[in-house]
């Protein structure tokens, strides 16, 4: 049985719909786990590792996850705290902008109990974490998380990391670079985005970004290029561009990169080589941007996945 976990923050999501708002649940690492849970084989175990408050919205989140077959491992419930909140507004092209309320989010305390975190991460085949996860934690909590990820990796887990730089969450670019490089040192699969990486690290192009990450000892890189698809790289292998679908009209680009991450990781767990995994992930990201909000319906994702595997895997494996 495949056992995966994703570590981070699931927020309340307000989507503008006409003259009103729709309430949902989302966050980068949760969105990735949502995709993983949808497309991995039946019986796979998927847990979201975080910290919850004790308010009605926190209970609603837990109920929502349980209804979708997503566990919460030993994630604590913390008295007096609540989920973070963000609102999405869209322009005519489907591009989004965000407003956040997360300063007292319970998820900021997800690494306060190292023993509980250790139990949540034990026995995993794959653990996914992001730069947003790092950014919402204190420096001490980041060290705890990093240590527990390293322990889980020693136990056989693959660690996947999406740097997902959000400048407003960090004290400085220098702090972000230091924390990310520390995590990359124990990372098996890096899932960065361009041009964010160039802005933060000064890479002159996607190829340079891949070379930098490989030089840090990362064994596998899947660099997201937005509408241009992706680039994959490994030691001794130059960056290979994998084009995106050209026949897609986005409705809402929220969660596209997270959907790519989840699909790519699922494909790698199922044994598809990186080039095929990136093609499958591009197809699934196109499915995500065809719906409002970050989470497409699981049944629609499973149908798309099955069609993509039929189209791509037999030809390219």
PDB file of C-alpha atoms in Angstrom:
ATOM      1  CA  UNK A   1       0.000   0.000   0.000  1.00  0.00           C
ATOM      2  CA  UNK A   2       1.316   3.438  -0.947  1.00  0.00           C
ATOM      3  CA  UNK A   3       1.445   5.848   2.009  1.00  0.00           C
ATOM      4  CA  UNK A   4       1.886   9.558   1.322  1.00  0.00           C
ATOM      5  CA  UNK A   5       1.729  12.695   3.457  1.00  0.00           C
ATOM      6  CA  UNK A   6       1.730  16.390   2.726  1.00  0.00           C
ATOM      7  CA  UNK A   7       2.757  18.939   5.366  1.00  0.00           C
ATOM      8  CA  UNK A   8       1.451  22.478   5.553  1.00  0.00           C
ATOM      9  CA  UNK A   9      -1.566  24.729   5.851  1.00  0.00           C
ATOM     10  CA  UNK A  10      -5.092  24.207   4.602  1.00  0.00           C
ATOM     11  CA  UNK A  11      -6.942  27.522   4.594  1.00  0.00           C
ATOM     12  CA  UNK A  12     -10.517  28.582   4.171  1.00  0.00           C
ATOM     13  CA  UNK A  13     -10.881  29.686   0.550  1.00  0.00           C
ATOM     14  CA  UNK A  14     -13.356  32.351  -0.545  1.00  0.00           C
ATOM     15  CA  UNK A  15     -13.974  32.382  -4.304  1.00  0.00           C
ATOM     16  CA  UNK A  16     -15.776  35.303  -5.931  1.00  0.00           C
ATOM     17  CA  UNK A  17     -18.806  33.889  -7.763  1.00  0.00           C
ATOM     18  CA  UNK A  18     -20.960  36.501  -9.458  1.00  0.00           C
ATOM     19  CA  UNK A  19     -22.214  38.784  -6.706  1.00  0.00           C
ATOM     20  CA  UNK A  20     -21.426  36.331  -3.912  1.00  0.00           C
ATOM     21  CA  UNK A  21     -18.707  34.148  -2.435  1.00  0.00           C
ATOM     22  CA  UNK A  22     -18.185  30.392  -2.299  1.00  0.00           C
ATOM     23  CA  UNK A  23     -16.432  28.879   0.751  1.00  0.00           C
ATOM     24  CA  UNK A  24     -13.970  26.053   0.174  1.00  0.00           C
ATOM     25  CA  UNK A  25     -10.748  24.606   1.598  1.00  0.00           C
ATOM     26  CA  UNK A  26      -7.342  24.852  -0.054  1.00  0.00           C
ATOM     27  CA  UNK A  27      -3.639  25.519   0.360  1.00  0.00           C
ATOM     28  CA  UNK A  28      -0.626  24.583  -1.740  1.00  0.00           C
ATOM     29  CA  UNK A  29       0.377  21.360  -0.004  1.00  0.00           C
ATOM     30  CA  UNK A  30      -3.245  20.336   0.530  1.00  0.00           C
ATOM     31  CA  UNK A  31      -3.997  20.914  -3.153  1.00  0.00           C
ATOM     32  CA  UNK A  32      -1.069  18.652  -4.052  1.00  0.00           C
ATOM     33  CA  UNK A  33      -2.327  15.943  -1.707  1.00  0.00           C
ATOM     34  CA  UNK A  34      -5.820  16.305  -3.192  1.00  0.00           C
ATOM     35  CA  UNK A  35      -4.422  15.402  -6.599  1.00  0.00           C
ATOM     36  CA  UNK A  36      -2.365  12.548  -5.185  1.00  0.00           C
ATOM     37  CA  UNK A  37      -5.379  11.106  -3.384  1.00  0.00           C
ATOM     38  CA  UNK A  38      -7.515  11.337  -6.505  1.00  0.00           C
ATOM     39  CA  UNK A  39      -5.172   9.603  -8.940  1.00  0.00           C
ATOM     40  CA  UNK A  40      -3.219   7.090  -6.855  1.00  0.00           C
ATOM     41  CA  UNK A  41      -4.571   3.532  -6.884  1.00  0.00           C
ATOM     42  CA  UNK A  42      -7.447   2.644  -4.542  1.00  0.00           C
ATOM     43  CA  UNK A  43      -6.126   1.764  -1.108  1.00  0.00           C
ATOM     44  CA  UNK A  44      -3.392   4.383  -1.089  1.00  0.00           C
ATOM     45  CA  UNK A  45      -3.188   6.189   2.235  1.00  0.00           C
ATOM     46  CA  UNK A  46      -3.003   9.992   2.123  1.00  0.00           C
ATOM     47  CA  UNK A  47      -2.646  12.192   5.204  1.00  0.00           C
ATOM     48  CA  UNK A  48      -2.516  15.943   5.583  1.00  0.00           C
ATOM     49  CA  UNK A  49      -0.127  16.866   8.388  1.00  0.00           C
ATOM     50  CA  UNK A  50      -0.917  20.215   9.968  1.00  0.00           C
ATOM     51  CA  UNK A  51      -2.396  21.665  13.171  1.00  0.00           C
ATOM     52  CA  UNK A  52      -6.081  22.473  13.631  1.00  0.00           C
ATOM     53  CA  UNK A  53      -7.925  24.884  15.857  1.00  0.00           C
ATOM     54  CA  UNK A  54     -10.946  23.985  17.963  1.00  0.00           C
ATOM     55  CA  UNK A  55     -13.494  26.250  16.266  1.00  0.00           C
ATOM     56  CA  UNK A  56     -16.374  25.177  13.991  1.00  0.00           C
ATOM     57  CA  UNK A  57     -14.413  25.977  10.818  1.00  0.00           C
ATOM     58  CA  UNK A  58     -11.588  23.674  11.922  1.00  0.00           C
ATOM     59  CA  UNK A  59     -14.091  20.891  12.528  1.00  0.00           C
ATOM     60  CA  UNK A  60     -15.577  21.560   9.104  1.00  0.00           C
ATOM     61  CA  UNK A  61     -12.128  21.161   7.560  1.00  0.00           C
ATOM     62  CA  UNK A  62     -11.526  17.853   9.318  1.00  0.00           C
ATOM     63  CA  UNK A  63     -14.936  16.591   8.231  1.00  0.00           C
ATOM     64  CA  UNK A  64     -14.280  17.697   4.657  1.00  0.00           C
ATOM     65  CA  UNK A  65     -10.963  15.846   4.561  1.00  0.00           C
ATOM     66  CA  UNK A  66     -12.432  12.697   6.077  1.00  0.00           C
ATOM     67  CA  UNK A  67     -15.259  12.691   3.534  1.00  0.00           C
ATOM     68  CA  UNK A  68     -12.657  12.739   0.756  1.00  0.00           C
ATOM     69  CA  UNK A  69     -10.605   9.894   2.217  1.00  0.00           C
ATOM     70  CA  UNK A  70      -7.831  12.177   3.456  1.00  0.00           C
ATOM     71  CA  UNK A  71      -6.528  11.481   6.945  1.00  0.00           C
ATOM     72  CA  UNK A  72      -4.866  13.875   9.362  1.00  0.00           C
ATOM     73  CA  UNK A  73      -2.451  11.472  11.108  1.00  0.00           C
ATOM     74  CA  UNK A  74      -1.572  12.856  14.550  1.00  0.00           C
ATOM     75  CA  UNK A  75      -2.154  16.522  13.660  1.00  0.00           C
ATOM     76  CA  UNK A  76      -3.019  18.283  16.937  1.00  0.00           C
ATOM     77  CA  UNK A  77      -6.097  20.333  17.808  1.00  0.00           C
ATOM     78  CA  UNK A  78      -5.052  23.555  19.504  1.00  0.00           C
ATOM     79  CA  UNK A  79      -7.487  25.456  21.779  1.00  0.00           C
ATOM     80  CA  UNK A  80      -8.330  28.997  20.786  1.00  0.00           C
ATOM     81  CA  UNK A  81      -6.897  28.830  17.269  1.00  0.00           C
ATOM     82  CA  UNK A  82      -8.559  28.672  13.845  1.00  0.00           C
ATOM     83  CA  UNK A  83      -7.732  28.211  10.143  1.00  0.00           C
ATOM     84  CA  UNK A  84      -6.270  30.936   7.981  1.00  0.00           C
ATOM     85  CA  UNK A  85      -8.462  32.542   5.331  1.00  0.00           C
ATOM     86  CA  UNK A  86      -7.824  33.789   1.813  1.00  0.00           C
ATOM     87  CA  UNK A  87      -9.998  35.253  -0.920  1.00  0.00           C
ATOM     88  CA  UNK A  88      -9.525  34.859  -4.693  1.00  0.00           C
ATOM     89  CA  UNK A  89     -10.563  37.458  -7.237  1.00  0.00           C
ATOM     90  CA  UNK A  90     -10.180  36.839 -10.969  1.00  0.00           C
ATOM     91  CA  UNK A  91      -9.618  39.054 -13.973  1.00  0.00           C
ATOM     92  CA  UNK A  92     -11.173  38.458 -17.391  1.00  0.00           C
ATOM     93  CA  UNK A  93      -8.334  36.098 -18.421  1.00  0.00           C
ATOM     94  CA  UNK A  94      -8.738  33.886 -15.377  1.00  0.00           C
ATOM     95  CA  UNK A  95      -5.624  35.226 -13.644  1.00  0.00           C
ATOM     96  CA  UNK A  96      -6.075  35.519  -9.921  1.00  0.00           C
ATOM     97  CA  UNK A  97      -5.153  37.809  -7.091  1.00  0.00           C
ATOM     98  CA  UNK A  98      -5.283  36.940  -3.403  1.00  0.00           C
ATOM     99  CA  UNK A  99      -6.079  38.572  -0.080  1.00  0.00           C
ATOM    100  CA  UNK A 100      -4.939  36.745   3.096  1.00  0.00           C
ATOM    101  CA  UNK A 101      -5.869  36.598   6.789  1.00  0.00           C
ATOM    102  CA  UNK A 102      -3.579  34.021   8.383  1.00  0.00           C
ATOM    103  CA  UNK A 103      -1.562  35.600  11.201  1.00  0.00           C
ATOM    104  CA  UNK A 104      -3.150  33.393  13.892  1.00  0.00           C
ATOM    105  CA  UNK A 105      -3.543  30.249  11.795  1.00  0.00           C
ATOM    106  CA  UNK A 106      -3.296  27.012  13.793  1.00  0.00           C
ATOM    107  CA  UNK A 107      -1.059  25.547  11.067  1.00  0.00           C
ATOM    108  CA  UNK A 108       1.773  27.809  12.215  1.00  0.00           C
ATOM    109  CA  UNK A 109       2.039  25.436  15.197  1.00  0.00           C
ATOM    110  CA  UNK A 110       2.279  22.183  13.233  1.00  0.00           C
ATOM    111  CA  UNK A 111       5.848  21.486  14.398  1.00  0.00           C
ATOM    112  CA  UNK A 112       5.415  22.508  18.049  1.00  0.00           C
ATOM    113  CA  UNK A 113       5.155  18.846  19.112  1.00  0.00           C
ATOM    114  CA  UNK A 114       8.101  16.951  17.560  1.00  0.00           C
ATOM    115  CA  UNK A 115       6.869  13.570  18.818  1.00  0.00           C
ATOM    116  CA  UNK A 116       3.448  13.999  17.190  1.00  0.00           C
ATOM    117  CA  UNK A 117       5.057  15.199  13.968  1.00  0.00           C
ATOM    118  CA  UNK A 118       7.388  12.182  13.983  1.00  0.00           C
ATOM    119  CA  UNK A 119       4.431   9.813  14.265  1.00  0.00           C
ATOM    120  CA  UNK A 120       2.640  11.587  11.411  1.00  0.00           C
ATOM    121  CA  UNK A 121       5.641  11.182   9.085  1.00  0.00           C
ATOM    122  CA  UNK A 122       6.687   7.648  10.003  1.00  0.00           C
ATOM    123  CA  UNK A 123       6.372   4.844   7.474  1.00  0.00           C
ATOM    124  CA  UNK A 124       5.701   7.037   4.443  1.00  0.00           C
ATOM    125  CA  UNK A 125       6.669   6.329   0.864  1.00  0.00           C
ATOM    126  CA  UNK A 126       6.545  10.052   0.036  1.00  0.00           C
ATOM    127  CA  UNK A 127       6.315  13.288   2.010  1.00  0.00           C
ATOM    128  CA  UNK A 128       5.591  16.592   0.288  1.00  0.00           C
ATOM    129  CA  UNK A 129       6.389  19.999   1.779  1.00  0.00           C
ATOM    130  CA  UNK A 130       6.614  23.529   0.393  1.00  0.00           C
ATOM    131  CA  UNK A 131       8.278  26.864   0.908  1.00  0.00           C
ATOM    132  CA  UNK A 132       4.987  28.185   2.254  1.00  0.00           C
ATOM    133  CA  UNK A 133       5.123  25.490   4.943  1.00  0.00           C
ATOM    134  CA  UNK A 134       8.579  26.748   5.899  1.00  0.00           C
ATOM    135  CA  UNK A 135       7.555  30.404   5.739  1.00  0.00           C
ATOM    136  CA  UNK A 136       4.678  30.140   8.216  1.00  0.00           C
ATOM    137  CA  UNK A 137       6.890  28.474  10.849  1.00  0.00           C
ATOM    138  CA  UNK A 138       9.321  30.030  13.283  1.00  0.00           C
ATOM    139  CA  UNK A 139      13.021  29.300  12.657  1.00  0.00           C
ATOM    140  CA  UNK A 140      12.988  26.818  15.543  1.00  0.00           C
ATOM    141  CA  UNK A 141       9.922  25.038  14.151  1.00  0.00           C
ATOM    142  CA  UNK A 142      11.574  24.875  10.715  1.00  0.00           C
ATOM    143  CA  UNK A 143      14.511  23.064  12.285  1.00  0.00           C
ATOM    144  CA  UNK A 144      12.149  20.600  13.955  1.00  0.00           C
ATOM    145  CA  UNK A 145      10.365  19.945  10.665  1.00  0.00           C
ATOM    146  CA  UNK A 146      13.637  19.563   8.791  1.00  0.00           C
ATOM    147  CA  UNK A 147      14.968  17.116  11.390  1.00  0.00           C
ATOM    148  CA  UNK A 148      11.803  15.010  11.297  1.00  0.00           C
ATOM    149  CA  UNK A 149      11.799  14.972   7.496  1.00  0.00           C
ATOM    150  CA  UNK A 150      15.424  13.800   7.557  1.00  0.00           C
ATOM    151  CA  UNK A 151      14.482  11.071  10.036  1.00  0.00           C
ATOM    152  CA  UNK A 152      11.587   9.937   7.832  1.00  0.00           C
ATOM    153  CA  UNK A 153      13.879   9.958   4.795  1.00  0.00           C
ATOM    154  CA  UNK A 154      16.349   7.733   6.623  1.00  0.00           C
ATOM    155  CA  UNK A 155      13.397   5.394   7.163  1.00  0.00           C
ATOM    156  CA  UNK A 156      12.778   5.145   3.424  1.00  0.00           C
ATOM    157  CA  UNK A 157      10.517   8.103   2.560  1.00  0.00           C
ATOM    158  CA  UNK A 158      11.080  10.231  -0.510  1.00  0.00           C
ATOM    159  CA  UNK A 159      10.995  13.954   0.296  1.00  0.00           C
ATOM    160  CA  UNK A 160       9.479  16.213  -2.364  1.00  0.00           C
ATOM    161  CA  UNK A 161       9.859  19.989  -2.017  1.00  0.00           C
ATOM    162  CA  UNK A 162       8.215  22.852  -3.895  1.00  0.00           C
ATOM    163  CA  UNK A 163      10.027  26.098  -2.928  1.00  0.00           C
ATOM    164  CA  UNK A 164       6.881  28.103  -3.837  1.00  0.00           C
ATOM    165  CA  UNK A 165       8.369  31.452  -2.842  1.00  0.00           C
ATOM    166  CA  UNK A 166       5.861  34.009  -1.556  1.00  0.00           C
ATOM    167  CA  UNK A 167       7.816  37.182  -0.646  1.00  0.00           C
ATOM    168  CA  UNK A 168       5.168  38.542   1.726  1.00  0.00           C
ATOM    169  CA  UNK A 169       5.586  35.520   4.031  1.00  0.00           C
ATOM    170  CA  UNK A 170       9.332  35.913   4.518  1.00  0.00           C
ATOM    171  CA  UNK A 171      11.337  38.383   6.576  1.00  0.00           C
ATOM    172  CA  UNK A 172      13.784  38.733   3.676  1.00  0.00           C
ATOM    173  CA  UNK A 173      14.907  36.966   0.484  1.00  0.00           C
ATOM    174  CA  UNK A 174      18.060  35.945   2.341  1.00  0.00           C
ATOM    175  CA  UNK A 175      16.010  34.145   4.998  1.00  0.00           C
ATOM    176  CA  UNK A 176      13.997  32.377   2.297  1.00  0.00           C
ATOM    177  CA  UNK A 177      17.111  31.252   0.422  1.00  0.00           C
ATOM    178  CA  UNK A 178      18.760  29.920   3.589  1.00  0.00           C
ATOM    179  CA  UNK A 179      15.696  27.952   4.700  1.00  0.00           C
ATOM    180  CA  UNK A 180      15.042  26.541   1.239  1.00  0.00           C
ATOM    181  CA  UNK A 181      18.645  25.484   0.677  1.00  0.00           C
ATOM    182  CA  UNK A 182      18.614  23.741   4.043  1.00  0.00           C
ATOM    183  CA  UNK A 183      15.543  21.740   3.005  1.00  0.00           C
ATOM    184  CA  UNK A 184      16.880  21.051  -0.485  1.00  0.00           C
ATOM    185  CA  UNK A 185      19.831  19.285   1.123  1.00  0.00           C
ATOM    186  CA  UNK A 186      17.478  16.436   2.133  1.00  0.00           C
ATOM    187  CA  UNK A 187      15.198  16.625  -0.921  1.00  0.00           C
ATOM    188  CA  UNK A 188      14.726  13.770  -3.417  1.00  0.00           C
ATOM    189  CA  UNK A 189      12.437  15.577  -5.882  1.00  0.00           C
ATOM    190  CA  UNK A 190      12.410  19.362  -6.320  1.00  0.00           C
ATOM    191  CA  UNK A 191       9.307  20.949  -7.842  1.00  0.00           C
ATOM    192  CA  UNK A 192      10.202  24.635  -8.318  1.00  0.00           C
ATOM    193  CA  UNK A 193       8.500  27.237 -10.512  1.00  0.00           C
ATOM    194  CA  UNK A 194       9.894  29.633 -13.103  1.00  0.00           C
ATOM    195  CA  UNK A 195      10.339  32.624 -13.018  1.00  0.00           C
ATOM    196  CA  UNK A 196      10.039  32.634  -9.194  1.00  0.00           C
ATOM    197  CA  UNK A 197      13.329  30.758  -8.857  1.00  0.00           C
ATOM    198  CA  UNK A 198      15.130  33.236 -11.081  1.00  0.00           C
ATOM    199  CA  UNK A 199      13.807  36.154  -9.061  1.00  0.00           C
ATOM    200  CA  UNK A 200      14.853  34.654  -5.728  1.00  0.00           C
ATOM    201  CA  UNK A 201      18.134  32.960  -6.658  1.00  0.00           C
ATOM    202  CA  UNK A 202      19.290  34.971  -9.680  1.00  0.00           C
ATOM    203  CA  UNK A 203      19.212  32.096 -12.178  1.00  0.00           C
ATOM    204  CA  UNK A 204      19.510  33.444 -15.731  1.00  0.00           C
ATOM    205  CA  UNK A 205      17.153  30.847 -17.215  1.00  0.00           C
ATOM    206  CA  UNK A 206      15.388  27.535 -16.542  1.00  0.00           C
ATOM    207  CA  UNK A 207      18.488  25.523 -17.502  1.00  0.00           C
ATOM    208  CA  UNK A 208      20.590  27.465 -14.991  1.00  0.00           C
ATOM    209  CA  UNK A 209      17.929  26.891 -12.344  1.00  0.00           C
ATOM    210  CA  UNK A 210      18.084  23.129 -12.917  1.00  0.00           C
ATOM    211  CA  UNK A 211      21.884  23.145 -12.810  1.00  0.00           C
ATOM    212  CA  UNK A 212      21.878  25.020  -9.494  1.00  0.00           C
ATOM    213  CA  UNK A 213      19.477  22.574  -7.890  1.00  0.00           C
ATOM    214  CA  UNK A 214      21.397  19.556  -9.155  1.00  0.00           C
ATOM    215  CA  UNK A 215      24.622  21.094  -7.829  1.00  0.00           C
ATOM    216  CA  UNK A 216      23.032  21.097  -4.366  1.00  0.00           C
ATOM    217  CA  UNK A 217      22.650  17.334  -4.579  1.00  0.00           C
ATOM    218  CA  UNK A 218      18.972  17.179  -5.550  1.00  0.00           C
ATOM    219  CA  UNK A 219      18.570  13.931  -7.546  1.00  0.00           C
ATOM    220  CA  UNK A 220      15.554  14.988  -9.619  1.00  0.00           C
ATOM    221  CA  UNK A 221      14.106  18.333 -10.703  1.00  0.00           C
ATOM    222  CA  UNK A 222      10.738  19.025 -12.318  1.00  0.00           C
ATOM    223  CA  UNK A 223      10.682  22.774 -13.023  1.00  0.00           C
ATOM    224  CA  UNK A 224       7.245  24.213 -13.761  1.00  0.00           C
ATOM    225  CA  UNK A 225       7.221  26.726 -16.635  1.00  0.00           C
ATOM    226  CA  UNK A 226       3.564  27.786 -16.558  1.00  0.00           C
ATOM    227  CA  UNK A 227       2.036  27.940 -20.026  1.00  0.00           C
ATOM    228  CA  UNK A 228       5.343  26.659 -21.466  1.00  0.00           C
ATOM    229  CA  UNK A 229       5.018  23.314 -19.684  1.00  0.00           C
ATOM    230  CA  UNK A 230       7.899  21.928 -17.628  1.00  0.00           C
ATOM    231  CA  UNK A 231      11.573  21.054 -17.673  1.00  0.00           C
ATOM    232  CA  UNK A 232      12.949  17.905 -16.060  1.00  0.00           C
ATOM    233  CA  UNK A 233      16.563  17.281 -15.097  1.00  0.00           C
ATOM    234  CA  UNK A 234      18.719  14.768 -13.244  1.00  0.00           C
ATOM    235  CA  UNK A 235      22.482  14.392 -12.697  1.00  0.00           C
ATOM    236  CA  UNK A 236      24.175  13.824 -16.045  1.00  0.00           C
ATOM    237  CA  UNK A 237      20.975  14.620 -17.922  1.00  0.00           C
ATOM    238  CA  UNK A 238      20.469  18.100 -19.419  1.00  0.00           C
ATOM    239  CA  UNK A 239      17.155  19.831 -18.908  1.00  0.00           C
ATOM    240  CA  UNK A 240      14.442  18.354 -21.109  1.00  0.00           C
ATOM    241  CA  UNK A 241      11.476  20.561 -21.981  1.00  0.00           C
ATOM    242  CA  UNK A 242       8.033  18.992 -21.822  1.00  0.00           C
ATOM    243  CA  UNK A 243       5.495  21.241 -23.585  1.00  0.00           C
ATOM    244  CA  UNK A 244       2.128  22.064 -22.087  1.00  0.00           C
ATOM    245  CA  UNK A 245      -1.143  21.453 -23.870  1.00  0.00           C
ATOM    246  CA  UNK A 246      -1.817  24.243 -26.368  1.00  0.00           C
ATOM    247  CA  UNK A 247      -5.590  23.824 -26.575  1.00  0.00           C
ATOM    248  CA  UNK A 248      -6.481  24.983 -23.064  1.00  0.00           C
ATOM    249  CA  UNK A 249      -8.468  28.101 -22.170  1.00  0.00           C
ATOM    250  CA  UNK A 250      -8.026  28.738 -18.441  1.00  0.00           C
ATOM    251  CA  UNK A 251     -11.050  29.470 -16.307  1.00  0.00           C
ATOM    252  CA  UNK A 252      -9.078  29.900 -13.068  1.00  0.00           C
ATOM    253  CA  UNK A 253      -5.331  29.272 -12.763  1.00  0.00           C
ATOM    254  CA  UNK A 254      -5.485  28.766  -8.979  1.00  0.00           C
ATOM    255  CA  UNK A 255      -3.804  25.515  -7.985  1.00  0.00           C
ATOM    256  CA  UNK A 256      -2.337  24.674 -11.402  1.00  0.00           C
ATOM    257  CA  UNK A 257       1.181  24.198 -10.064  1.00  0.00           C
ATOM    258  CA  UNK A 258      -0.077  22.205  -7.090  1.00  0.00           C
ATOM    259  CA  UNK A 259      -2.029  19.947  -9.421  1.00  0.00           C
ATOM    260  CA  UNK A 260       1.116  19.446 -11.495  1.00  0.00           C
ATOM    261  CA  UNK A 261       3.025  18.514  -8.334  1.00  0.00           C
ATOM    262  CA  UNK A 262       0.496  15.926  -7.224  1.00  0.00           C
ATOM    263  CA  UNK A 263       0.208  14.321 -10.641  1.00  0.00           C
ATOM    264  CA  UNK A 264       3.977  14.255 -11.159  1.00  0.00           C
ATOM    265  CA  UNK A 265       4.548  12.619  -7.779  1.00  0.00           C
ATOM    266  CA  UNK A 266       1.765  10.087  -8.330  1.00  0.00           C
ATOM    267  CA  UNK A 267       3.247   9.157 -11.694  1.00  0.00           C
ATOM    268  CA  UNK A 268       6.704   8.685 -10.213  1.00  0.00           C
ATOM    269  CA  UNK A 269       5.301   6.522  -7.391  1.00  0.00           C
ATOM    270  CA  UNK A 270       3.605   4.376 -10.025  1.00  0.00           C
ATOM    271  CA  UNK A 271       6.904   3.888 -11.844  1.00  0.00           C
ATOM    272  CA  UNK A 272       6.533   6.253 -14.801  1.00  0.00           C
ATOM    273  CA  UNK A 273       9.857   7.848 -15.852  1.00  0.00           C
ATOM    274  CA  UNK A 274      10.251  11.609 -15.344  1.00  0.00           C
ATOM    275  CA  UNK A 275       9.430  12.596 -18.940  1.00  0.00           C
ATOM    276  CA  UNK A 276       6.161  10.672 -18.878  1.00  0.00           C
ATOM    277  CA  UNK A 277       5.395  11.934 -15.371  1.00  0.00           C
ATOM    278  CA  UNK A 278       5.785  15.529 -16.587  1.00  0.00           C
ATOM    279  CA  UNK A 279       3.500  14.910 -19.557  1.00  0.00           C
ATOM    280  CA  UNK A 280       0.856  13.419 -17.282  1.00  0.00           C
ATOM    281  CA  UNK A 281       1.279  16.309 -14.854  1.00  0.00           C
ATOM    282  CA  UNK A 282       0.862  18.894 -17.620  1.00  0.00           C
ATOM    283  CA  UNK A 283      -2.364  17.176 -18.655  1.00  0.00           C
ATOM    284  CA  UNK A 284      -3.690  17.193 -15.087  1.00  0.00           C
ATOM    285  CA  UNK A 285      -2.712  20.843 -14.528  1.00  0.00           C
ATOM    286  CA  UNK A 286      -4.770  21.701 -17.612  1.00  0.00           C
ATOM    287  CA  UNK A 287      -7.724  19.935 -15.988  1.00  0.00           C
ATOM    288  CA  UNK A 288      -7.308  21.996 -12.810  1.00  0.00           C
ATOM    289  CA  UNK A 289      -7.328  25.367 -14.563  1.00  0.00           C
ATOM    290  CA  UNK A 290     -10.596  24.445 -16.259  1.00  0.00           C
ATOM    291  CA  UNK A 291     -12.536  24.771 -12.975  1.00  0.00           C
ATOM    292  CA  UNK A 292     -13.021  27.520 -10.422  1.00  0.00           C
ATOM    293  CA  UNK A 293     -10.937  27.222  -7.276  1.00  0.00           C
ATOM    294  CA  UNK A 294      -7.937  25.051  -6.549  1.00  0.00           C
ATOM    295  CA  UNK A 295      -9.673  21.674  -6.318  1.00  0.00           C
ATOM    296  CA  UNK A 296     -11.196  19.863  -9.268  1.00  0.00           C
ATOM    297  CA  UNK A 297     -13.717  17.095  -8.584  1.00  0.00           C
ATOM    298  CA  UNK A 298     -11.929  13.797  -7.790  1.00  0.00           C
ATOM    299  CA  UNK A 299     -13.988  11.811 -10.308  1.00  0.00           C
ATOM    300  CA  UNK A 300     -13.119  14.277 -13.073  1.00  0.00           C
ATOM    301  CA  UNK A 301      -9.453  14.020 -12.099  1.00  0.00           C
ATOM    302  CA  UNK A 302      -9.565  10.226 -12.177  1.00  0.00           C
ATOM    303  CA  UNK A 303     -11.167  10.217 -15.619  1.00  0.00           C
ATOM    304  CA  UNK A 304      -8.578  12.649 -16.938  1.00  0.00           C
ATOM    305  CA  UNK A 305      -5.764  10.600 -15.404  1.00  0.00           C
ATOM    306  CA  UNK A 306      -6.985   7.360 -16.965  1.00  0.00           C
ATOM    307  CA  UNK A 307      -7.277   9.012 -20.384  1.00  0.00           C
ATOM    308  CA  UNK A 308      -3.834  10.598 -20.047  1.00  0.00           C
ATOM    309  CA  UNK A 309      -2.198   7.306 -19.092  1.00  0.00           C
ATOM    310  CA  UNK A 310      -3.804   5.587 -22.076  1.00  0.00           C
ATOM    311  CA  UNK A 311      -2.623   8.369 -24.384  1.00  0.00           C
ATOM    312  CA  UNK A 312       0.873   8.912 -23.044  1.00  0.00           C
ATOM    313  CA  UNK A 313       2.297   6.061 -21.024  1.00  0.00           C
ATOM    314  CA  UNK A 314       2.213   3.203 -23.562  1.00  0.00           C
ATOM    315  CA  UNK A 315       3.901   5.360 -26.215  1.00  0.00           C
ATOM    316  CA  UNK A 316       6.564   6.996 -24.101  1.00  0.00           C
ATOM    317  CA  UNK A 317       7.632   4.521 -21.424  1.00  0.00           C
TER     318      UNK A 317
END
